[in-house]
Amino acid sequence: QTKLIKIDADDPNKEDMREAAEIIRSGGLVAFPTETVYGLGANALDPEASKRIYAAKGRPSDNPLIVHICRFEELLSIAKEVPPQAEKLADAFWPGPLTMIVWKNEKVPYETTGGMDTVAIRMPNHPVALALIDESGCMIAAPSANTSGKPSPTEAGHVALDLDGKIPMILDGGPVGIGIESTIIDLTEKVPMILRPGYITKEMLEEVLGEEVRIDPGIIASDSTKKPKAPGMKYKHYAPKADLVLVEGEQEAVVAEINALVREKQAAGLKVGVVATDETESLYQADYVVTIGARSDEDAIARHLYKILREFDDWNVDAIYSESFSTPRIGQAIMNRLMKAAGHQVIHV
Ligand code: TXA
Ligand code: MG
């Protein structure tokens, strides 16, 4: 009973958009594409609508949602105070993969913010997302449109696999462009702080702001001594069914180590997958060898990551070994997601 509608991102069909907007206005859920990942949307100012999001995803109710807007003035209408950095960042990066955390006013229900007094706001850079917000006349609360604990969906088929029968409509705008969730920056502290790394990096933010930006220590620590400030970052997200281990070091040593580990597991009767790169794909012997892209093309690696993790789930592999990636630019976000998926299991060779 979930309606899956193909939408031309360059020219969204008006009739389809009206139908989707009507669902949002009446408190229902619509999955839609953004430039980062697919979102599961509902009217952000309707507490009952927000509750439906948590129910459909099986999401813990203390994990707040991001409110998606299509005009900067909408931020002004739900923020209690507008931090001086907000306008600069919006000018530079909106619409785009940046979420800002500000103090909320009384219009935003606690159902949407997971009980917090702050609200996360983002203007997505995707014509379908913007048209849905505009046409519905609602700000749209939207987490990634996956079942809680699964990798975020980067194509409509992933959404259907997780949520078919649980939501009235999925707008299929094709595969997303970025593939990793937005950067989250908290503007409620003296020094702006990144709570989740993404396509917009610390360096890019510092350049626009002309001031220091920190990274939440809670997301770097491999132990659990520091709690991340974004509630969602503490959950074991993105976890594939198989045990995932990252192997780090010089290319030749990494290939040798992974092949040895694969042989060991196979000898024990297990099915094993390898996450390779274009450069190394032909060098591995395993049950499934998948390339994530060329090492030089970080954007492609980001775009393919979640799809690959889902594929390994489909193939029911028991163990996955993955190469690891350097951390400048979006590499930091890639490693953040991979490390979480691996439960921080890393072998250095
Ligand atoms: O790219 C994205 O941001 C995608 C697309 C759909 O826009 N959305 C997304 O939403 O990734 P979600 O719900 O999967 O992740 C939202 C993250 C969670 O880790 C949540 O804890 C954090 O944002 N968050 C939301 N509101 C917050 C707040 N007021 N304070 C701290 N963290 C917050
Ligand atoms: Mg998510």
Coordinates of C-alpha atoms and ligand atoms in Angstrom, one line a residue:
Q1 CA 0.0 0.0 0.0
T2 CA 3.0 2.2 -0.1
K3 CA 2.8 4.3 -3.3
L4 CA 6.2 4.6 -5.0
I5 CA 6.2 7.5 -7.4
K6 CA 9.1 8.3 -9.9
I7 CA 9.8 12.0 -9.9
D8 CA 11.9 13.8 -12.4
A9 CA 14.3 15.8 -10.2
D10 CA 14.8 18.4 -12.8
D11 CA 11.1 18.9 -13.3
P12 CA 9.0 17.5 -10.5
N13 CA 5.5 16.6 -11.7
K14 CA 3.1 19.2 -10.1
E15 CA 0.2 16.7 -9.6
D16 CA 2.5 14.2 -7.8
M17 CA 4.0 17.0 -5.7
R18 CA 0.5 18.2 -4.7
E19 CA -0.5 14.7 -3.7
A20 CA 2.7 14.3 -1.5
A21 CA 2.2 17.8 0.0
E22 CA -1.4 16.9 0.9
I23 CA -0.2 13.8 2.9
I24 CA 2.3 16.0 4.8
R25 CA -0.4 18.6 5.5
S26 CA -2.7 16.0 6.9
G27 CA -0.1 14.7 9.3
G28 CA 1.2 11.7 7.2
L29 CA 4.6 10.5 6.1
V30 CA 6.4 10.9 2.8
A31 CA 9.9 9.7 2.0
F32 CA 11.8 12.0 -0.4
P33 CA 15.2 12.4 -1.8
T34 CA 17.7 15.1 -0.6
E35 CA 21.2 15.6 -1.9
T36 CA 22.7 13.7 1.1
V37 CA 20.4 10.7 1.8
Y38 CA 16.6 10.0 1.5
G39 CA 14.5 11.5 4.3
L40 CA 11.3 10.4 6.0
G41 CA 9.3 13.6 6.2
A42 CA 6.4 14.8 8.3
N43 CA 5.0 18.2 9.4
A44 CA 7.6 19.4 11.9
L45 CA 5.2 21.5 14.0
D46 CA 2.6 18.7 14.4
P47 CA 3.6 16.5 17.4
E48 CA 1.4 13.6 16.2
A49 CA 3.1 13.6 12.8
S50 CA 6.5 13.5 14.4
K51 CA 5.5 10.5 16.5
R52 CA 4.6 8.7 13.3
I53 CA 8.2 9.1 12.1
Y54 CA 9.5 7.4 15.3
A55 CA 7.0 4.6 15.0
A56 CA 7.8 3.9 11.3
K57 CA 11.5 3.9 11.8
G58 CA 11.5 2.1 15.2
R59 CA 13.6 5.1 16.4
P60 CA 14.3 5.8 20.1
S61 CA 12.1 8.8 21.0
D62 CA 15.0 10.7 22.6
N63 CA 16.8 11.0 19.2
P64 CA 15.8 14.4 17.8
L65 CA 14.8 15.1 14.2
I66 CA 16.2 17.6 11.7
V67 CA 13.7 20.3 10.5
H68 CA 14.0 20.9 6.8
I69 CA 13.1 24.4 5.5
C70 CA 13.1 26.1 2.1
R71 CA 13.6 29.7 3.1
F72 CA 15.9 31.3 5.7
E73 CA 13.0 33.2 7.3
E74 CA 11.6 29.8 8.4
L75 CA 14.7 29.5 10.7
L76 CA 13.9 32.9 12.2
S77 CA 10.3 31.7 12.8
I78 CA 11.3 28.6 15.0
A79 CA 14.6 29.8 16.6
K80 CA 14.5 31.4 20.0
E81 CA 17.6 33.4 19.3
V82 CA 19.5 33.5 16.0
P83 CA 23.2 33.1 16.6
P84 CA 25.4 35.5 14.6
Q85 CA 27.0 32.7 12.7
A86 CA 23.7 31.4 11.3
E87 CA 23.3 33.9 8.5
K88 CA 26.9 33.6 7.3
L89 CA 26.6 29.9 7.2
A90 CA 23.3 30.0 5.4
D91 CA 24.7 32.4 2.8
A92 CA 27.6 30.1 2.2
F93 CA 26.1 26.6 2.4
W94 CA 22.3 26.7 2.0
P95 CA 20.7 25.1 0.3
G96 CA 23.2 22.3 1.1
P97 CA 24.5 19.5 3.4
L98 CA 24.8 21.6 6.6
T99 CA 22.5 21.3 9.6
M100 CA 22.6 24.0 12.3
I101 CA 21.6 23.6 15.9
V102 CA 20.0 26.6 17.5
W103 CA 17.8 27.3 20.6
K104 CA 14.2 26.5 19.7
N105 CA 11.1 28.6 20.4
E106 CA 7.7 27.3 21.7
K107 CA 6.4 26.6 18.2
V108 CA 8.6 23.5 17.9
P109 CA 7.1 20.6 19.8
Y110 CA 9.3 18.4 22.0
E111 CA 8.1 15.4 20.0
T112 CA 10.2 16.8 17.1
T113 CA 13.3 17.6 19.2
G114 CA 13.4 14.5 21.3
G115 CA 12.7 16.6 24.4
M116 CA 15.6 19.0 23.7
D117 CA 15.4 22.8 24.0
T118 CA 17.4 23.1 20.8
V119 CA 16.4 22.4 17.2
A120 CA 18.4 21.1 14.2
I121 CA 17.6 23.0 11.0
R122 CA 18.7 22.4 7.4
M123 CA 17.8 23.7 3.9
P124 CA 18.4 20.7 1.6
N125 CA 19.8 21.2 -1.9
H126 CA 17.4 19.0 -3.9
P127 CA 14.5 20.2 -6.1
V128 CA 12.1 17.5 -4.9
A129 CA 12.8 18.2 -1.2
L130 CA 12.4 22.0 -1.7
A131 CA 9.3 21.5 -3.8
L132 CA 7.7 19.3 -1.1
I133 CA 8.4 21.8 1.7
D134 CA 7.2 24.7 -0.4
E135 CA 4.1 23.0 -1.8
S136 CA 3.0 21.7 1.6
G137 CA 3.6 25.0 3.3
C138 CA 5.1 23.0 6.2
M139 CA 8.5 22.8 7.6
I140 CA 9.4 19.1 7.3
A141 CA 11.0 17.1 10.1
A142 CA 13.0 14.3 8.5
P143 CA 15.4 11.7 9.7
S144 CA 17.1 9.4 7.2
A145 CA 14.4 7.1 5.8
N146 CA 15.9 3.8 7.0
T147 CA 14.8 1.5 9.7
S148 CA 16.7 2.6 12.8
G149 CA 20.1 0.8 12.9
K150 CA 20.3 0.2 9.1
P151 CA 22.5 2.2 6.8
S152 CA 20.9 5.4 5.5
P153 CA 19.1 5.0 2.2
T154 CA 20.8 6.4 -0.9
E155 CA 18.2 5.3 -3.3
A156 CA 14.4 4.8 -3.2
G157 CA 14.7 1.0 -3.3
H158 CA 16.5 1.1 0.0
V159 CA 13.6 3.0 1.5
A160 CA 11.1 0.6 0.1
L161 CA 13.0 -2.4 1.6
D162 CA 12.9 -0.8 5.0
L163 CA 9.5 1.0 5.1
D164 CA 7.2 -0.7 2.5
G165 CA 3.7 -1.0 4.0
K166 CA 4.6 1.4 6.9
I167 CA 4.3 4.7 5.0
P168 CA 1.8 6.0 2.4
M169 CA 4.3 7.4 -0.2
I170 CA 7.9 7.3 -1.4
L171 CA 9.1 9.9 -4.0
D172 CA 11.8 8.3 -6.1
G173 CA 14.1 10.9 -7.4
G174 CA 16.9 8.5 -8.3
P175 CA 20.2 7.9 -6.4
V176 CA 21.4 10.8 -4.2
G177 CA 24.5 12.9 -5.0
I178 CA 26.4 12.9 -1.8
G179 CA 25.5 9.6 0.0
I180 CA 26.5 10.6 3.6
E181 CA 24.3 12.6 6.0
S182 CA 24.8 16.4 6.5
T183 CA 27.4 18.0 8.6
I184 CA 25.8 19.1 11.9
I185 CA 27.2 22.2 13.6
D186 CA 26.0 23.3 17.1
L187 CA 25.7 27.1 17.4
T188 CA 24.4 27.1 20.9
E189 CA 27.9 27.1 22.5
K190 CA 30.6 29.8 22.7
V191 CA 32.7 28.0 20.1
P192 CA 30.7 26.4 17.3
M193 CA 31.1 22.6 17.4
I194 CA 30.7 19.9 14.8
L195 CA 28.5 17.1 16.2
R196 CA 28.6 15.0 13.0
P197 CA 31.1 15.3 10.2
G198 CA 29.9 15.4 6.6
Y199 CA 30.6 16.9 3.2
I200 CA 31.0 20.4 4.7
T201 CA 34.3 20.2 6.6
K202 CA 35.7 22.0 9.7
E203 CA 38.1 23.9 7.4
M204 CA 35.2 25.1 5.1
L205 CA 33.2 26.3 8.2
E206 CA 36.2 28.1 9.7
E207 CA 36.9 29.9 6.5
V208 CA 33.4 31.3 6.3
L209 CA 33.1 32.1 10.0
G210 CA 36.6 33.5 10.5
E211 CA 36.7 31.7 13.9
E212 CA 37.7 28.4 15.4
V213 CA 35.3 25.5 15.0
R214 CA 35.6 22.4 17.3
I215 CA 34.8 18.8 16.7
D216 CA 32.7 17.1 19.4
P217 CA 35.3 15.0 21.3
G218 CA 32.5 12.4 21.9
I219 CA 32.6 11.4 18.2
I220 CA 36.3 10.9 17.9
A221 CA 36.9 8.9 21.1
S222 CA 36.9 5.1 20.2
D223 CA 36.1 4.3 23.8
S224 CA 32.8 5.4 25.3
T225 CA 34.2 7.6 28.0
K226 CA 32.9 10.8 26.3
K227 CA 29.3 11.0 25.3
P228 CA 28.5 12.5 21.9
K229 CA 26.3 15.6 22.0
A230 CA 24.1 14.5 19.1
P231 CA 22.0 11.7 20.6
G232 CA 21.9 9.9 17.3
M233 CA 25.7 9.5 17.3
K234 CA 25.7 7.3 20.4
Y235 CA 23.6 4.6 18.8
K236 CA 25.3 1.7 17.0
H237 CA 24.1 3.0 13.7
Y238 CA 25.0 1.8 10.2
A239 CA 25.9 -1.6 11.6
P240 CA 25.9 -4.3 8.9
K241 CA 24.8 -7.8 10.0
A242 CA 28.3 -9.2 9.4
D243 CA 31.2 -8.4 11.6
L244 CA 33.1 -5.6 9.9
V245 CA 36.8 -5.0 10.5
L246 CA 38.9 -2.2 9.0
V247 CA 42.5 -2.8 8.0
E248 CA 44.9 0.2 7.9
G249 CA 48.4 0.5 6.5
E250 CA 50.4 0.5 3.2
Q251 CA 48.4 -0.9 0.3
E252 CA 50.5 -4.0 -0.3
A253 CA 50.5 -5.0 3.4
V254 CA 46.8 -4.3 3.7
V255 CA 46.0 -6.6 0.7
A256 CA 48.2 -9.4 2.1
E257 CA 46.6 -9.1 5.6
I258 CA 43.1 -9.1 4.3
N259 CA 43.7 -12.1 2.0
A260 CA 45.2 -14.0 4.9
L261 CA 42.2 -13.1 7.2
V262 CA 39.8 -14.1 4.5
R263 CA 41.5 -17.5 4.1
E264 CA 41.3 -18.1 7.8
K265 CA 37.6 -17.3 8.0
Q266 CA 36.8 -19.4 4.9
A267 CA 38.7 -22.3 6.4
A268 CA 36.3 -22.0 9.3
G269 CA 33.4 -22.3 6.9
L270 CA 32.4 -18.6 6.9
K271 CA 31.3 -16.5 4.0
V272 CA 33.6 -13.4 3.6
G273 CA 33.3 -10.1 1.9
V274 CA 36.0 -7.4 1.1
V275 CA 35.5 -3.7 0.5
A276 CA 38.2 -2.9 -2.0
T277 CA 39.1 0.1 -4.2
D278 CA 39.4 0.2 -8.0
E279 CA 43.1 0.0 -7.5
T280 CA 43.0 -3.2 -5.4
E281 CA 39.8 -5.0 -6.5
S282 CA 41.6 -7.6 -8.6
L283 CA 44.1 -8.4 -5.9
Y284 CA 41.6 -10.0 -3.4
Q285 CA 40.3 -13.5 -3.2
A286 CA 37.0 -13.7 -1.2
D287 CA 33.4 -14.8 -1.6
Y288 CA 32.4 -11.2 -2.5
V289 CA 34.9 -8.5 -3.5
V290 CA 33.2 -5.1 -4.0
T291 CA 35.0 -1.9 -5.0
I292 CA 33.8 1.3 -3.3
G293 CA 35.4 3.5 -6.1
A294 CA 38.8 5.0 -7.0
R295 CA 40.9 6.0 -4.0
S296 CA 41.4 9.4 -5.5
D297 CA 37.7 10.0 -5.8
E298 CA 36.5 10.6 -2.2
D299 CA 33.1 11.7 -3.5
A300 CA 32.5 8.4 -5.1
I301 CA 33.5 6.5 -2.0
A302 CA 31.0 8.5 0.1
R303 CA 28.3 7.9 -2.5
H304 CA 28.8 4.1 -2.6
L305 CA 29.4 3.4 1.1
Y306 CA 25.9 2.7 2.4
K307 CA 24.8 0.8 -0.7
I308 CA 27.7 -1.5 -0.3
L309 CA 27.0 -2.2 3.3
R310 CA 23.4 -3.0 2.4
E311 CA 24.6 -5.4 -0.3
F312 CA 26.7 -7.4 2.1
D313 CA 23.6 -7.7 4.3
D314 CA 21.7 -9.1 1.3
W315 CA 24.4 -11.7 0.6
N316 CA 24.4 -12.8 4.2
V317 CA 28.2 -12.7 4.6
D318 CA 29.5 -13.5 8.0
A319 CA 32.6 -11.2 8.0
I320 CA 33.6 -8.1 6.1
Y321 CA 37.1 -6.7 5.8
S322 CA 37.5 -3.2 4.5
E323 CA 40.4 -1.0 3.5
S324 CA 40.5 2.3 5.4
F325 CA 40.7 5.8 4.0
S326 CA 42.6 9.0 4.6
T327 CA 40.8 11.6 6.5
P328 CA 41.0 15.0 4.9
R329 CA 37.8 16.6 3.4
I330 CA 34.9 14.2 3.2
G331 CA 37.3 11.3 4.1
Q332 CA 36.7 12.3 7.8
A333 CA 33.0 11.7 7.4
I334 CA 33.6 8.4 5.5
M335 CA 35.9 7.1 8.3
N336 CA 33.4 8.3 11.0
R337 CA 30.6 6.2 9.4
L338 CA 32.9 3.2 8.7
M339 CA 34.4 3.2 12.2
K340 CA 30.9 3.2 13.6
A341 CA 29.8 0.4 11.3
A342 CA 32.9 -1.5 12.4
G343 CA 32.3 -0.9 16.1
H344 CA 35.8 0.6 16.0
Q345 CA 37.5 -2.7 15.1
V346 CA 40.7 -1.7 13.3
I347 CA 43.8 -3.7 12.5
H348 CA 47.0 -1.8 11.8
V349 CA 49.6 -3.6 9.6
Ligands
TXA1 O1 21.6 14.7 5.7 C1 20.8 14.6 6.6 O2 21.0 15.3 7.6 C2 19.6 13.7 6.5 C3 18.7 14.2 5.4 C4 17.4 13.4 5.3 O3 18.4 15.5 5.6 N1 19.0 13.5 7.8 C5 19.5 12.9 8.8 O4 18.7 12.8 9.9 O5 20.6 12.3 8.8 P1 18.9 11.7 11.1 O6 17.7 11.9 12.0 O7 19.2 10.4 10.6 O8 20.1 12.3 11.9 C6 19.9 13.5 12.7 C7 21.0 13.6 13.7 C8 20.9 12.6 14.8 O9 22.2 12.1 15.2 C9 20.4 13.5 16.0 O10 20.7 13.0 17.2 C10 21.0 14.8 15.6 O11 21.0 14.9 14.2 N2 20.2 16.0 16.2 C11 19.0 16.4 15.8 N3 18.6 17.4 16.5 C12 19.6 17.7 17.4 C13 19.7 18.6 18.5 N4 18.8 19.5 18.8 N5 20.9 18.5 19.3 C14 21.8 17.6 19.0 N6 21.7 16.7 18.0 C15 20.6 16.7 17.2
MG2 MG 19.9 8.5 10.4

